[in-house]
Amino acid sequence: MSTSYLIRNVSVLGGEPTDLHLRDGVVVAVGAVSDPGDGGVETIDATGLVALPGLVDLHTHLREPGREDAETVESGTRAAARGGFTAVHAMANTEPVADTAGVVEQVWRLGREAGHCDVYPVGAVTVGLQGERLAELGAMADSAARVRVFSDDGKCVSDAVLMRRALEYVKAFDGVVAQHAQEPRLTEGAQMNEGELSGKLGLAGWPAVAEEAVIARDCLLAEHVGSRLHVCHVSTAGSVQIVREAKARGVDVTAEACPHHLILTDELAATYDPIYKVNPPLRTRADVEALRAGLADGTIDIVATDHAPHPHEDKDCEWSAAAFGMLGLETALSIVQETMVDPGLLDWAGVAERMSYAPARIGRVADHGRPIEVGAPANVVLYDPSVRRTVDPTESASLSRNTPYRGMELPGRVVATFLRGRPTVLAGALV
Ligand SMILES: NC(=O)N[C@@H](CC(=O)O)C(=O)O
C-alpha cells in the first residue's frame, strides 16, 4: 500500500479548496502542490470534501475483555475508523474491570494489534467500580498504557471522600477524573427522564437534579483540591448552567455532550422501544436546546459518543429489563453536522475543536488532536457533508445493532480516515 497520498482540492476545516500531501505518516504539504516529487504517490480527488483532524473519542465502550459478544477492540475500532476517529478512550466497565495495570495494558495491546485507531484505556477510579476503595491509579498511569483518564462510568463515584481522594491523587500525573454524575439514591430503579411523560408511561422517573447535584458537588470538590474534573454525558439544561458558572469562577472543569442528547428527546420513550433507553436518559426539547447552546459557546467542551454496544437479547426485550446504551461511533459526525453545523451553531473549525483538539487535550494524548499543518502526524478524516444516507444497522462494523437512528436519513459520510498517513477507511469502505 502507498505511503504517500496527495489529496487534491480539499477544503481544510471548511476553507478554500487546496491540496494536502501526506507522506510517511506526516503532513508534508498544505497548499497547492504542483509536483509531489515522488513516484509512488496516490492521488485522491477530494472535490467537495472537508478535511478534519482525526476525531478523538473520550468515551467509548469496547466491551473487551468480557463481553466480546457485544463488541471487541477489533470490531469497535473498525466502527471508530468508519466514523472518522483515529483515537478512542476505552471505558473501564469491562469484565474484569479495567482497574489494574494488567487489564489496561491488555486493552492497549489489543488496540495496537488491531491497528484501526489508537486505543487509550480509561482506568477505573474504584476497585471493581464498587465505589468503596480507590483502584491502583498510579500503577495504571505508570503502565505501558499511560492512563490519564479515570472513570467509573456506568456508575457514579458517589462517595464524596473517595471522589476527593481520586481528584487529589491524579494530580501527581496530570490525570483527570471523568465523573458519571448520577446520584444513586435519587435514581433507584429509574428508567427515563422524570416528568409528566414518565408518569403517563408508568416508567420510574430519573430527575435532572440527580445529575446536577453531583456535578455541583464535584465542581466544588475540584475547586477545593485544585484538580481537573471532567463531566461525562451532560444531559440537562441545569447541568450546562452549573458547568458554565463553575468555569466562570475558574474551576478546572470540562464537560462532554453525546450526539444522542443533541438530537433525541424523552418523547421517544412513548414507543416503549428500549433502543431509546440510555444512561443518562433522553431529556426534553429544552434540554436539547441548552446542550446545543452550551456546545456552541464552549461551556460544553467536547462531543463524546458514549458508544455503548449491546447484543440483541439485552435490547430486544421489555423496557425495564433492557440494558442502557446505544451505538454512536459511526453516526457522531453526521449528528453533529445535523444539529450544530447545518443550523449555523458551529463551523468546521469548531467541530475540529470539539471532536479532536479538545478531547485530545483533556485525555493528554499528544499524537492526536493536532491541527492539519506541515510536520503534524497525518491523522486526517475526509468527510462529504453534501450527501444524505439512510442508517442501516446491518452495515455497521460494530458487533451490535443498537443504533437509535435506524431508518433515519442523516447528512454526511466519512470518505476516508488516515491514521499516521495510513488509510483505515478509503472510498467510504474499511481498508
Ligand atoms: N451509557 C449507557 O447507557 N450505557 C453504558 C454505561 C452506563 O450505564 O452509563 C454502558 O456501558 O452500556
Short mmCIF file of C-alpha atoms and ligand atoms in Angstrom, two decimals:
data_model
loop_
_atom_site.label_atom_id
_atom_site.label_comp_id
_atom_site.label_asym_id
_atom_site.label_seq_id
_atom_site.Cartn_x
_atom_site.Cartn_y
_atom_site.Cartn_z
CA MET A 1 0.00 0.00 0.00
CA SER A 2 1.13 3.50 -0.83
CA THR A 3 2.61 5.59 1.97
CA SER A 4 2.11 8.82 0.03
CA TYR A 5 -1.30 10.40 -0.60
CA LEU A 6 -1.89 13.61 -2.50
CA ILE A 7 -5.39 14.86 -1.65
CA ARG A 8 -6.45 17.33 -4.32
CA ASN A 9 -8.97 20.14 -3.99
CA VAL A 10 -9.89 19.52 -0.37
CA SER A 11 -11.42 22.08 1.97
CA VAL A 12 -9.35 22.00 5.16
CA LEU A 13 -11.71 22.87 8.03
CA GLY A 14 -14.16 24.38 5.53
CA GLY A 15 -11.61 26.75 3.96
CA GLU A 16 -10.87 27.37 0.28
CA PRO A 17 -10.09 24.16 -1.67
CA THR A 18 -6.41 23.26 -1.67
CA ASP A 19 -4.09 20.25 -1.70
CA LEU A 20 -2.92 18.13 1.17
CA HIS A 21 0.07 15.81 0.93
CA LEU A 22 0.55 13.01 3.47
CA ARG A 23 3.78 11.04 3.33
CA ASP A 24 5.48 8.58 5.69
CA GLY A 25 2.96 9.27 8.43
CA VAL A 26 3.14 13.05 8.48
CA VAL A 27 1.59 16.03 6.72
CA VAL A 28 4.26 17.26 4.29
CA ALA A 29 2.29 19.93 2.41
CA VAL A 30 -0.86 22.01 2.87
CA GLY A 31 -1.46 24.23 -0.17
CA ALA A 32 -1.28 23.86 -3.93
CA VAL A 33 1.15 21.05 -4.82
CA SER A 34 2.33 21.08 -8.47
CA ASP A 35 4.84 18.24 -8.22
CA PRO A 36 4.62 15.91 -5.22
CA GLY A 37 8.19 14.83 -6.01
CA ASP A 38 7.64 11.13 -5.50
CA GLY A 39 6.66 8.39 -7.91
CA GLY A 40 4.56 6.17 -5.66
CA VAL A 41 2.08 8.86 -4.75
CA GLU A 42 -1.63 8.02 -4.85
CA THR A 43 -3.87 10.92 -5.82
CA ILE A 44 -7.34 11.38 -4.33
CA ASP A 45 -9.78 13.85 -5.87
CA ALA A 46 -11.39 15.42 -2.81
CA THR A 47 -13.56 17.99 -4.57
CA GLY A 48 -16.45 18.86 -2.22
CA LEU A 49 -14.85 17.13 0.76
CA VAL A 50 -13.89 18.68 4.08
CA ALA A 51 -10.64 17.63 5.79
CA LEU A 52 -10.76 17.47 9.59
CA PRO A 53 -8.13 16.31 12.06
CA GLY A 54 -8.70 12.65 13.03
CA LEU A 55 -11.52 12.57 15.57
CA VAL A 56 -10.80 11.61 19.19
CA ASP A 57 -13.48 9.99 21.35
CA LEU A 58 -13.11 10.38 25.09
CA HIS A 59 -15.93 7.94 25.82
CA THR A 60 -16.19 4.58 24.03
CA HIS A 61 -17.26 1.20 25.34
CA LEU A 62 -15.26 -1.52 23.57
CA ARG A 63 -16.53 -4.31 25.91
CA GLU A 64 -13.32 -6.39 25.74
CA PRO A 65 -12.41 -8.18 27.94
CA GLY A 66 -15.59 -9.95 28.97
CA ARG A 67 -18.42 -9.03 26.64
CA GLU A 68 -16.97 -9.98 23.28
CA ASP A 69 -20.48 -10.91 22.17
CA ALA A 70 -21.34 -7.18 22.22
CA GLU A 71 -18.08 -5.71 20.88
CA THR A 72 -14.36 -6.39 20.69
CA VAL A 73 -11.46 -4.00 20.47
CA GLU A 74 -11.15 -5.12 16.83
CA SER A 75 -14.81 -4.51 15.90
CA GLY A 76 -15.22 -1.34 17.97
CA THR A 77 -12.13 0.29 16.49
CA ARG A 78 -13.31 -0.60 12.98
CA ALA A 79 -16.55 1.23 13.77
CA ALA A 80 -14.44 4.12 15.10
CA ALA A 81 -12.42 4.34 11.88
CA ARG A 82 -15.65 4.33 9.87
CA GLY A 83 -16.83 7.25 11.97
CA GLY A 84 -13.65 9.24 11.28
CA PHE A 85 -11.95 8.54 14.61
CA THR A 86 -8.21 7.96 14.89
CA ALA A 87 -8.21 7.61 18.69
CA VAL A 88 -10.70 6.36 21.25
CA HIS A 89 -10.68 6.13 25.03
CA ALA A 90 -11.97 2.72 26.09
CA MET A 91 -14.15 2.83 29.20
CA ALA A 92 -13.27 0.69 32.20
CA ASN A 93 -16.59 -1.13 32.77
CA THR A 94 -15.36 -4.38 31.25
CA GLU A 95 -15.29 -7.85 32.83
CA PRO A 96 -12.85 -7.89 34.57
CA VAL A 97 -12.99 -4.16 35.24
CA ALA A 98 -10.02 -2.16 33.95
CA ASP A 99 -8.81 -1.33 37.46
CA THR A 100 -5.26 -2.72 37.30
CA ALA A 101 -2.16 -2.16 35.17
CA GLY A 102 -2.64 -5.69 33.77
CA VAL A 103 -6.10 -5.07 32.32
CA VAL A 104 -5.37 -1.60 30.89
CA GLU A 105 -2.21 -2.95 29.25
CA GLN A 106 -4.22 -5.81 27.74
CA VAL A 107 -6.74 -3.37 26.20
CA TRP A 108 -3.95 -1.07 24.99
CA ARG A 109 -2.11 -4.02 23.38
CA LEU A 110 -5.30 -5.28 21.67
CA GLY A 111 -5.74 -1.81 20.21
CA ARG A 112 -2.21 -1.80 18.82
CA GLU A 113 -2.69 -5.26 17.30
CA ALA A 114 -6.00 -4.28 15.66
CA GLY A 115 -4.43 -1.13 14.20
CA HIS A 116 -7.65 0.63 13.13
CA CYS A 117 -7.28 3.51 15.57
CA ASP A 118 -5.28 4.23 18.70
CA VAL A 119 -6.87 2.91 21.90
CA TYR A 120 -6.31 4.73 25.18
CA PRO A 121 -7.71 2.71 28.07
CA VAL A 122 -9.58 4.56 30.80
CA GLY A 123 -8.77 3.28 34.29
CA ALA A 124 -11.44 2.65 36.90
CA VAL A 125 -11.47 5.07 39.84
CA THR A 126 -12.53 2.41 42.35
CA VAL A 127 -11.81 -1.30 42.61
CA GLY A 128 -14.35 -3.23 40.55
CA LEU A 129 -16.38 0.00 40.10
CA GLN A 130 -17.67 -0.79 43.57
CA GLY A 131 -17.24 2.74 44.91
CA GLU A 132 -15.51 1.53 48.07
CA ARG A 133 -11.74 1.67 47.60
CA LEU A 134 -9.54 3.57 45.14
CA ALA A 135 -8.09 1.41 42.37
CA GLU A 136 -4.35 1.36 41.58
CA LEU A 137 -4.45 4.71 39.81
CA GLY A 138 -0.68 5.26 39.95
CA ALA A 139 0.14 1.80 38.61
CA MET A 140 -2.23 2.33 35.66
CA ALA A 141 -0.70 5.75 34.98
CA ASP A 142 2.82 4.26 35.04
CA SER A 143 1.88 1.23 32.90
CA ALA A 144 2.60 0.89 29.18
CA ALA A 145 -0.97 2.15 28.60
CA ARG A 146 -0.04 5.50 30.27
CA VAL A 147 -3.57 6.02 31.61
CA ARG A 148 -4.54 9.65 32.21
CA VAL A 149 -8.35 9.42 32.28
CA PHE A 150 -10.03 7.65 35.20
CA SER A 151 -13.72 6.88 35.37
CA ASP A 152 -16.21 4.51 36.98
CA ASP A 153 -18.55 5.31 34.05
CA GLY A 154 -21.75 3.33 34.22
CA LYS A 155 -21.56 4.09 37.94
CA CYS A 156 -21.10 7.32 39.82
CA VAL A 157 -18.31 7.87 42.32
CA SER A 158 -20.96 8.99 44.77
CA ASP A 159 -18.86 8.89 47.96
CA ALA A 160 -17.56 12.45 48.40
CA VAL A 161 -14.45 11.34 50.28
CA LEU A 162 -13.43 8.85 47.58
CA MET A 163 -14.07 11.44 44.87
CA ARG A 164 -11.95 13.97 46.73
CA ARG A 165 -9.10 11.47 47.14
CA ALA A 166 -9.25 10.49 43.46
CA LEU A 167 -9.12 14.15 42.40
CA GLU A 168 -6.11 14.69 44.66
CA TYR A 169 -4.33 11.51 43.59
CA VAL A 170 -4.49 12.06 39.81
CA LYS A 171 -2.81 15.46 40.13
CA ALA A 172 0.52 13.63 40.58
CA PHE A 173 0.48 12.52 36.92
CA ASP A 174 -1.73 15.23 35.42
CA GLY A 175 -4.68 12.85 35.20
CA VAL A 176 -8.36 13.67 35.16
CA VAL A 177 -11.38 12.08 36.83
CA ALA A 178 -14.27 11.70 34.39
CA GLN A 179 -17.40 11.54 36.51
CA HIS A 180 -20.62 9.72 35.60
CA ALA A 181 -22.86 12.12 37.50
CA GLN A 182 -25.79 10.15 38.88
CA GLU A 183 -26.87 10.37 42.49
CA PRO A 184 -27.70 6.72 43.18
CA ARG A 185 -30.43 7.19 45.76
CA LEU A 186 -32.31 9.66 43.57
CA THR A 187 -32.24 7.24 40.63
CA GLU A 188 -33.06 3.90 42.21
CA GLY A 189 -34.93 1.91 39.57
CA ALA A 190 -35.04 4.95 37.27
CA GLN A 191 -35.91 4.21 33.65
CA MET A 192 -36.42 7.50 31.83
CA ASN A 193 -36.39 11.27 32.33
CA GLU A 194 -38.64 12.31 35.24
CA GLY A 195 -41.54 14.42 34.08
CA GLU A 196 -45.16 14.33 33.11
CA LEU A 197 -44.39 11.73 30.45
CA SER A 198 -42.71 9.24 32.83
CA GLY A 199 -45.84 9.40 34.98
CA LYS A 200 -48.08 8.82 31.99
CA LEU A 201 -45.99 5.91 30.71
CA GLY A 202 -45.63 4.33 34.15
CA LEU A 203 -41.83 4.27 33.95
CA ALA A 204 -39.82 5.29 37.02
CA GLY A 205 -38.50 8.83 36.62
CA TRP A 206 -34.88 9.99 36.60
CA PRO A 207 -34.83 13.56 37.87
CA ALA A 208 -32.48 16.14 36.39
CA VAL A 209 -31.37 17.04 39.91
CA ALA A 210 -29.78 13.58 40.31
CA GLU A 211 -27.22 14.63 37.69
CA GLU A 212 -26.99 18.29 38.63
CA ALA A 213 -26.40 17.70 42.36
CA VAL A 214 -23.34 15.53 41.67
CA ILE A 215 -21.91 17.96 39.10
CA ALA A 216 -22.31 20.86 41.54
CA ARG A 217 -20.65 18.91 44.34
CA ASP A 218 -17.78 17.75 42.13
CA CYS A 219 -17.10 21.26 40.82
CA LEU A 220 -16.78 22.39 44.44
CA LEU A 221 -14.51 19.43 45.26
CA ALA A 222 -12.32 20.07 42.20
CA GLU A 223 -12.09 23.72 43.19
CA HIS A 224 -11.23 22.81 46.75
CA VAL A 225 -8.36 20.45 45.87
CA GLY A 226 -7.27 22.33 42.72
CA SER A 227 -7.65 19.38 40.38
CA ARG A 228 -9.05 18.68 36.93
CA LEU A 229 -12.59 17.35 36.65
CA HIS A 230 -14.32 16.10 33.51
CA VAL A 231 -18.10 15.58 33.44
CA CYS A 232 -19.34 12.73 31.27
CA HIS A 233 -22.50 12.90 29.15
CA VAL A 234 -24.09 16.13 30.40
CA SER A 235 -27.81 15.83 29.65
CA THR A 236 -29.76 18.65 31.32
CA ALA A 237 -30.07 22.42 30.94
CA GLY A 238 -29.36 22.79 34.66
CA SER A 239 -26.09 20.86 34.30
CA VAL A 240 -24.96 23.15 31.48
CA GLN A 241 -25.64 26.17 33.71
CA ILE A 242 -23.72 24.67 36.66
CA VAL A 243 -20.68 23.99 34.44
CA ARG A 244 -20.95 27.49 32.96
CA GLU A 245 -20.92 29.09 36.42
CA ALA A 246 -18.06 26.89 37.66
CA LYS A 247 -15.94 27.79 34.62
CA ALA A 248 -16.67 31.47 35.19
CA ARG A 249 -15.31 31.06 38.74
CA GLY A 250 -12.14 29.47 37.34
CA VAL A 251 -12.82 25.82 38.24
CA ASP A 252 -10.75 23.45 36.06
CA VAL A 253 -13.78 21.57 34.74
CA THR A 254 -14.51 20.22 31.26
CA ALA A 255 -17.69 18.61 30.02
CA GLU A 256 -18.98 16.42 27.22
CA ALA A 257 -22.28 16.06 25.41
CA CYS A 258 -23.28 12.94 23.49
CA PRO A 259 -24.72 13.06 19.97
CA HIS A 260 -27.98 11.38 21.04
CA HIS A 261 -28.61 14.06 23.68
CA LEU A 262 -28.19 16.70 20.96
CA ILE A 263 -30.96 15.28 18.78
CA LEU A 264 -33.32 12.84 20.54
CA THR A 265 -35.87 13.61 23.27
CA ASP A 266 -37.69 11.70 26.01
CA GLU A 267 -40.85 11.60 23.90
CA LEU A 268 -39.32 8.57 22.15
CA ALA A 269 -39.88 6.57 25.34
CA ALA A 270 -43.57 6.57 24.43
CA THR A 271 -42.69 3.89 21.86
CA TYR A 272 -41.55 1.64 24.75
CA ASP A 273 -38.74 0.63 22.39
CA PRO A 274 -35.60 0.11 24.52
CA ILE A 275 -33.45 1.23 21.60
CA TYR A 276 -34.08 4.68 23.17
CA LYS A 277 -33.10 3.59 26.67
CA VAL A 278 -29.82 5.20 27.67
CA ASN A 279 -27.94 6.45 30.71
CA PRO A 280 -28.36 9.35 31.33
CA PRO A 281 -31.82 9.28 29.76
CA LEU A 282 -33.04 11.27 26.79
CA ARG A 283 -34.35 14.56 28.12
CA THR A 284 -36.72 17.31 26.95
CA ARG A 285 -36.56 19.59 23.92
CA ALA A 286 -35.49 22.48 26.24
CA ASP A 287 -32.55 20.37 27.48
CA VAL A 288 -31.54 19.56 23.89
CA GLU A 289 -31.56 23.26 23.05
CA ALA A 290 -29.49 24.10 26.15
CA LEU A 291 -26.91 21.44 25.27
CA ARG A 292 -26.59 22.77 21.73
CA ALA A 293 -26.16 26.32 23.04
CA GLY A 294 -23.61 25.13 25.61
CA LEU A 295 -21.64 23.27 22.95
CA ALA A 296 -21.73 26.32 20.71
CA ASP A 297 -20.46 28.74 23.38
CA GLY A 298 -17.79 26.35 24.70
CA THR A 299 -19.39 25.60 28.07
CA ILE A 300 -19.54 22.02 26.83
CA ASP A 301 -16.00 21.37 25.60
CA ILE A 302 -16.46 18.23 23.55
CA VAL A 303 -18.74 15.77 21.86
CA ALA A 304 -18.13 12.22 23.11
CA THR A 305 -20.03 9.26 21.69
CA ASP A 306 -20.71 7.02 24.72
CA HIS A 307 -20.78 4.25 22.08
CA ALA A 308 -22.46 1.51 24.16
CA PRO A 309 -22.96 -1.71 22.18
CA HIS A 310 -25.38 -4.33 23.49
CA PRO A 311 -26.34 -7.68 21.91
CA HIS A 312 -29.95 -8.02 20.77
CA GLU A 313 -31.02 -10.19 23.70
CA ASP A 314 -30.17 -7.31 26.05
CA LYS A 315 -32.15 -4.79 23.97
CA ASP A 316 -34.98 -6.71 22.32
CA CYS A 317 -36.99 -7.08 25.50
CA GLU A 318 -39.33 -5.17 27.75
CA TRP A 319 -38.16 -1.57 28.50
CA SER A 320 -37.43 -2.05 32.21
CA ALA A 321 -35.44 -5.24 31.60
CA ALA A 322 -33.34 -3.80 28.77
CA ALA A 323 -29.76 -2.55 29.05
CA PHE A 324 -28.94 1.16 28.93
CA GLY A 325 -26.94 2.36 25.93
CA MET A 326 -26.78 2.98 22.19
CA LEU A 327 -24.20 2.83 19.39
CA GLY A 328 -22.56 6.11 18.48
CA LEU A 329 -19.21 5.97 16.70
CA GLU A 330 -20.39 5.67 13.10
CA THR A 331 -23.05 8.38 13.29
CA ALA A 332 -21.47 11.00 15.59
CA LEU A 333 -20.14 13.32 12.91
CA SER A 334 -23.41 13.21 10.97
CA ILE A 335 -25.41 14.09 14.09
CA VAL A 336 -23.07 16.98 14.82
CA GLN A 337 -23.47 18.22 11.26
CA GLU A 338 -27.26 17.96 11.51
CA THR A 339 -27.62 19.58 14.93
CA MET A 340 -24.72 22.06 15.04
CA VAL A 341 -23.12 22.76 11.65
CA ASP A 342 -26.16 22.93 9.37
CA PRO A 343 -28.11 25.25 11.75
CA GLY A 344 -25.02 27.53 11.92
CA LEU A 345 -24.15 26.90 15.59
CA LEU A 346 -20.67 25.55 14.83
CA ASP A 347 -18.33 25.80 11.81
CA TRP A 348 -15.90 23.05 10.81
CA ALA A 349 -13.11 24.62 12.86
CA GLY A 350 -15.48 24.40 15.82
CA VAL A 351 -16.11 20.74 15.06
CA ALA A 352 -12.34 20.12 14.97
CA GLU A 353 -12.04 21.77 18.39
CA ARG A 354 -14.97 19.82 19.95
CA MET A 355 -14.27 16.42 18.40
CA SER A 356 -10.48 16.35 18.06
CA TYR A 357 -8.33 19.05 19.70
CA ALA A 358 -10.21 19.37 22.99
CA PRO A 359 -10.77 15.65 23.68
CA ALA A 360 -7.07 15.01 22.97
CA ARG A 361 -6.13 17.82 25.35
CA ILE A 362 -8.38 16.54 28.12
CA GLY A 363 -7.06 12.98 27.68
CA ARG A 364 -3.45 14.27 27.44
CA VAL A 365 -2.97 12.50 24.12
CA ALA A 366 -0.06 14.12 22.31
CA ASP A 367 -0.19 12.50 18.87
CA HIS A 368 -3.83 13.26 18.13
CA GLY A 369 -5.89 16.40 18.09
CA ARG A 370 -3.28 18.39 16.20
CA PRO A 371 -4.09 20.98 13.51
CA ILE A 372 -3.57 19.84 9.93
CA GLU A 373 -0.24 21.55 9.28
CA VAL A 374 3.17 20.60 7.91
CA GLY A 375 5.00 18.30 10.30
CA ALA A 376 1.90 17.12 12.17
CA PRO A 377 1.09 13.39 12.37
CA ALA A 378 -1.12 12.56 9.37
CA ASN A 379 -4.30 11.80 11.34
CA VAL A 380 -6.92 13.13 8.98
CA VAL A 381 -10.53 12.45 8.04
CA LEU A 382 -12.11 13.34 4.69
CA TYR A 383 -15.83 13.99 5.05
CA ASP A 384 -18.53 14.63 2.46
CA PRO A 385 -21.17 16.90 4.04
CA SER A 386 -23.22 17.11 0.83
CA VAL A 387 -24.65 13.59 0.71
CA ARG A 388 -27.52 12.12 2.70
CA ARG A 389 -27.77 8.48 3.78
CA THR A 390 -30.29 6.25 5.48
CA VAL A 391 -28.88 4.48 8.52
CA ASP A 392 -28.88 0.70 8.09
CA PRO A 393 -27.78 -1.10 11.28
CA THR A 394 -26.72 -4.17 9.30
CA GLU A 395 -23.99 -2.10 7.63
CA SER A 396 -22.36 -1.28 10.97
CA ALA A 397 -18.84 -2.51 11.73
CA SER A 398 -19.94 -2.97 15.34
CA LEU A 399 -20.90 -6.46 16.52
CA SER A 400 -24.06 -4.90 17.95
CA ARG A 401 -27.01 -3.31 16.17
CA ASN A 402 -28.48 -0.97 18.78
CA THR A 403 -28.49 2.29 16.86
CA PRO A 404 -31.41 4.61 17.61
CA TYR A 405 -31.03 6.11 14.11
CA ARG A 406 -32.06 3.04 12.14
CA GLY A 407 -34.04 4.08 9.08
CA MET A 408 -33.29 7.76 9.72
CA GLU A 409 -31.87 9.93 6.98
CA LEU A 410 -28.70 11.71 8.15
CA PRO A 411 -26.34 14.09 6.36
CA GLY A 412 -22.73 13.34 5.53
CA ARG A 413 -20.40 10.42 5.07
CA VAL A 414 -16.83 9.67 6.08
CA VAL A 415 -14.99 9.06 2.81
CA ALA A 416 -11.51 8.39 4.19
CA THR A 417 -9.73 8.15 7.53
CA PHE A 418 -5.93 8.26 7.77
CA LEU A 419 -4.09 7.03 10.85
CA ARG A 420 -0.49 8.28 10.73
CA GLY A 421 -0.80 8.54 6.97
CA ARG A 422 -2.18 5.02 6.50
CA PRO A 423 -5.80 4.79 5.35
CA THR A 424 -8.10 2.84 7.66
CA VAL A 425 -11.08 3.85 5.52
CA LEU A 426 -10.89 4.65 1.83
CA ALA A 427 -13.71 5.42 -0.63
CA GLY A 428 -16.11 5.04 2.28
CA ALA A 429 -15.07 1.44 3.00
CA LEU A 430 -12.82 -0.11 5.63
CA VAL A 431 -9.36 -0.90 4.32
N1 LIG B 1 -24.41 4.95 28.69
C1 LIG B 1 -25.13 3.85 28.74
O1 LIG B 1 -26.34 3.90 28.57
N2 LIG B 1 -24.56 2.66 28.98
C2 LIG B 1 -23.20 2.44 29.35
C3 LIG B 1 -22.89 2.66 30.77
C4 LIG B 1 -23.88 3.41 31.55
O2 LIG B 1 -24.85 2.81 32.01
O3 LIG B 1 -23.67 4.61 31.71
C5 LIG B 1 -22.82 1.03 29.01
O4 LIG B 1 -21.70 0.60 29.34
O5 LIG B 1 -23.62 0.32 28.39
#
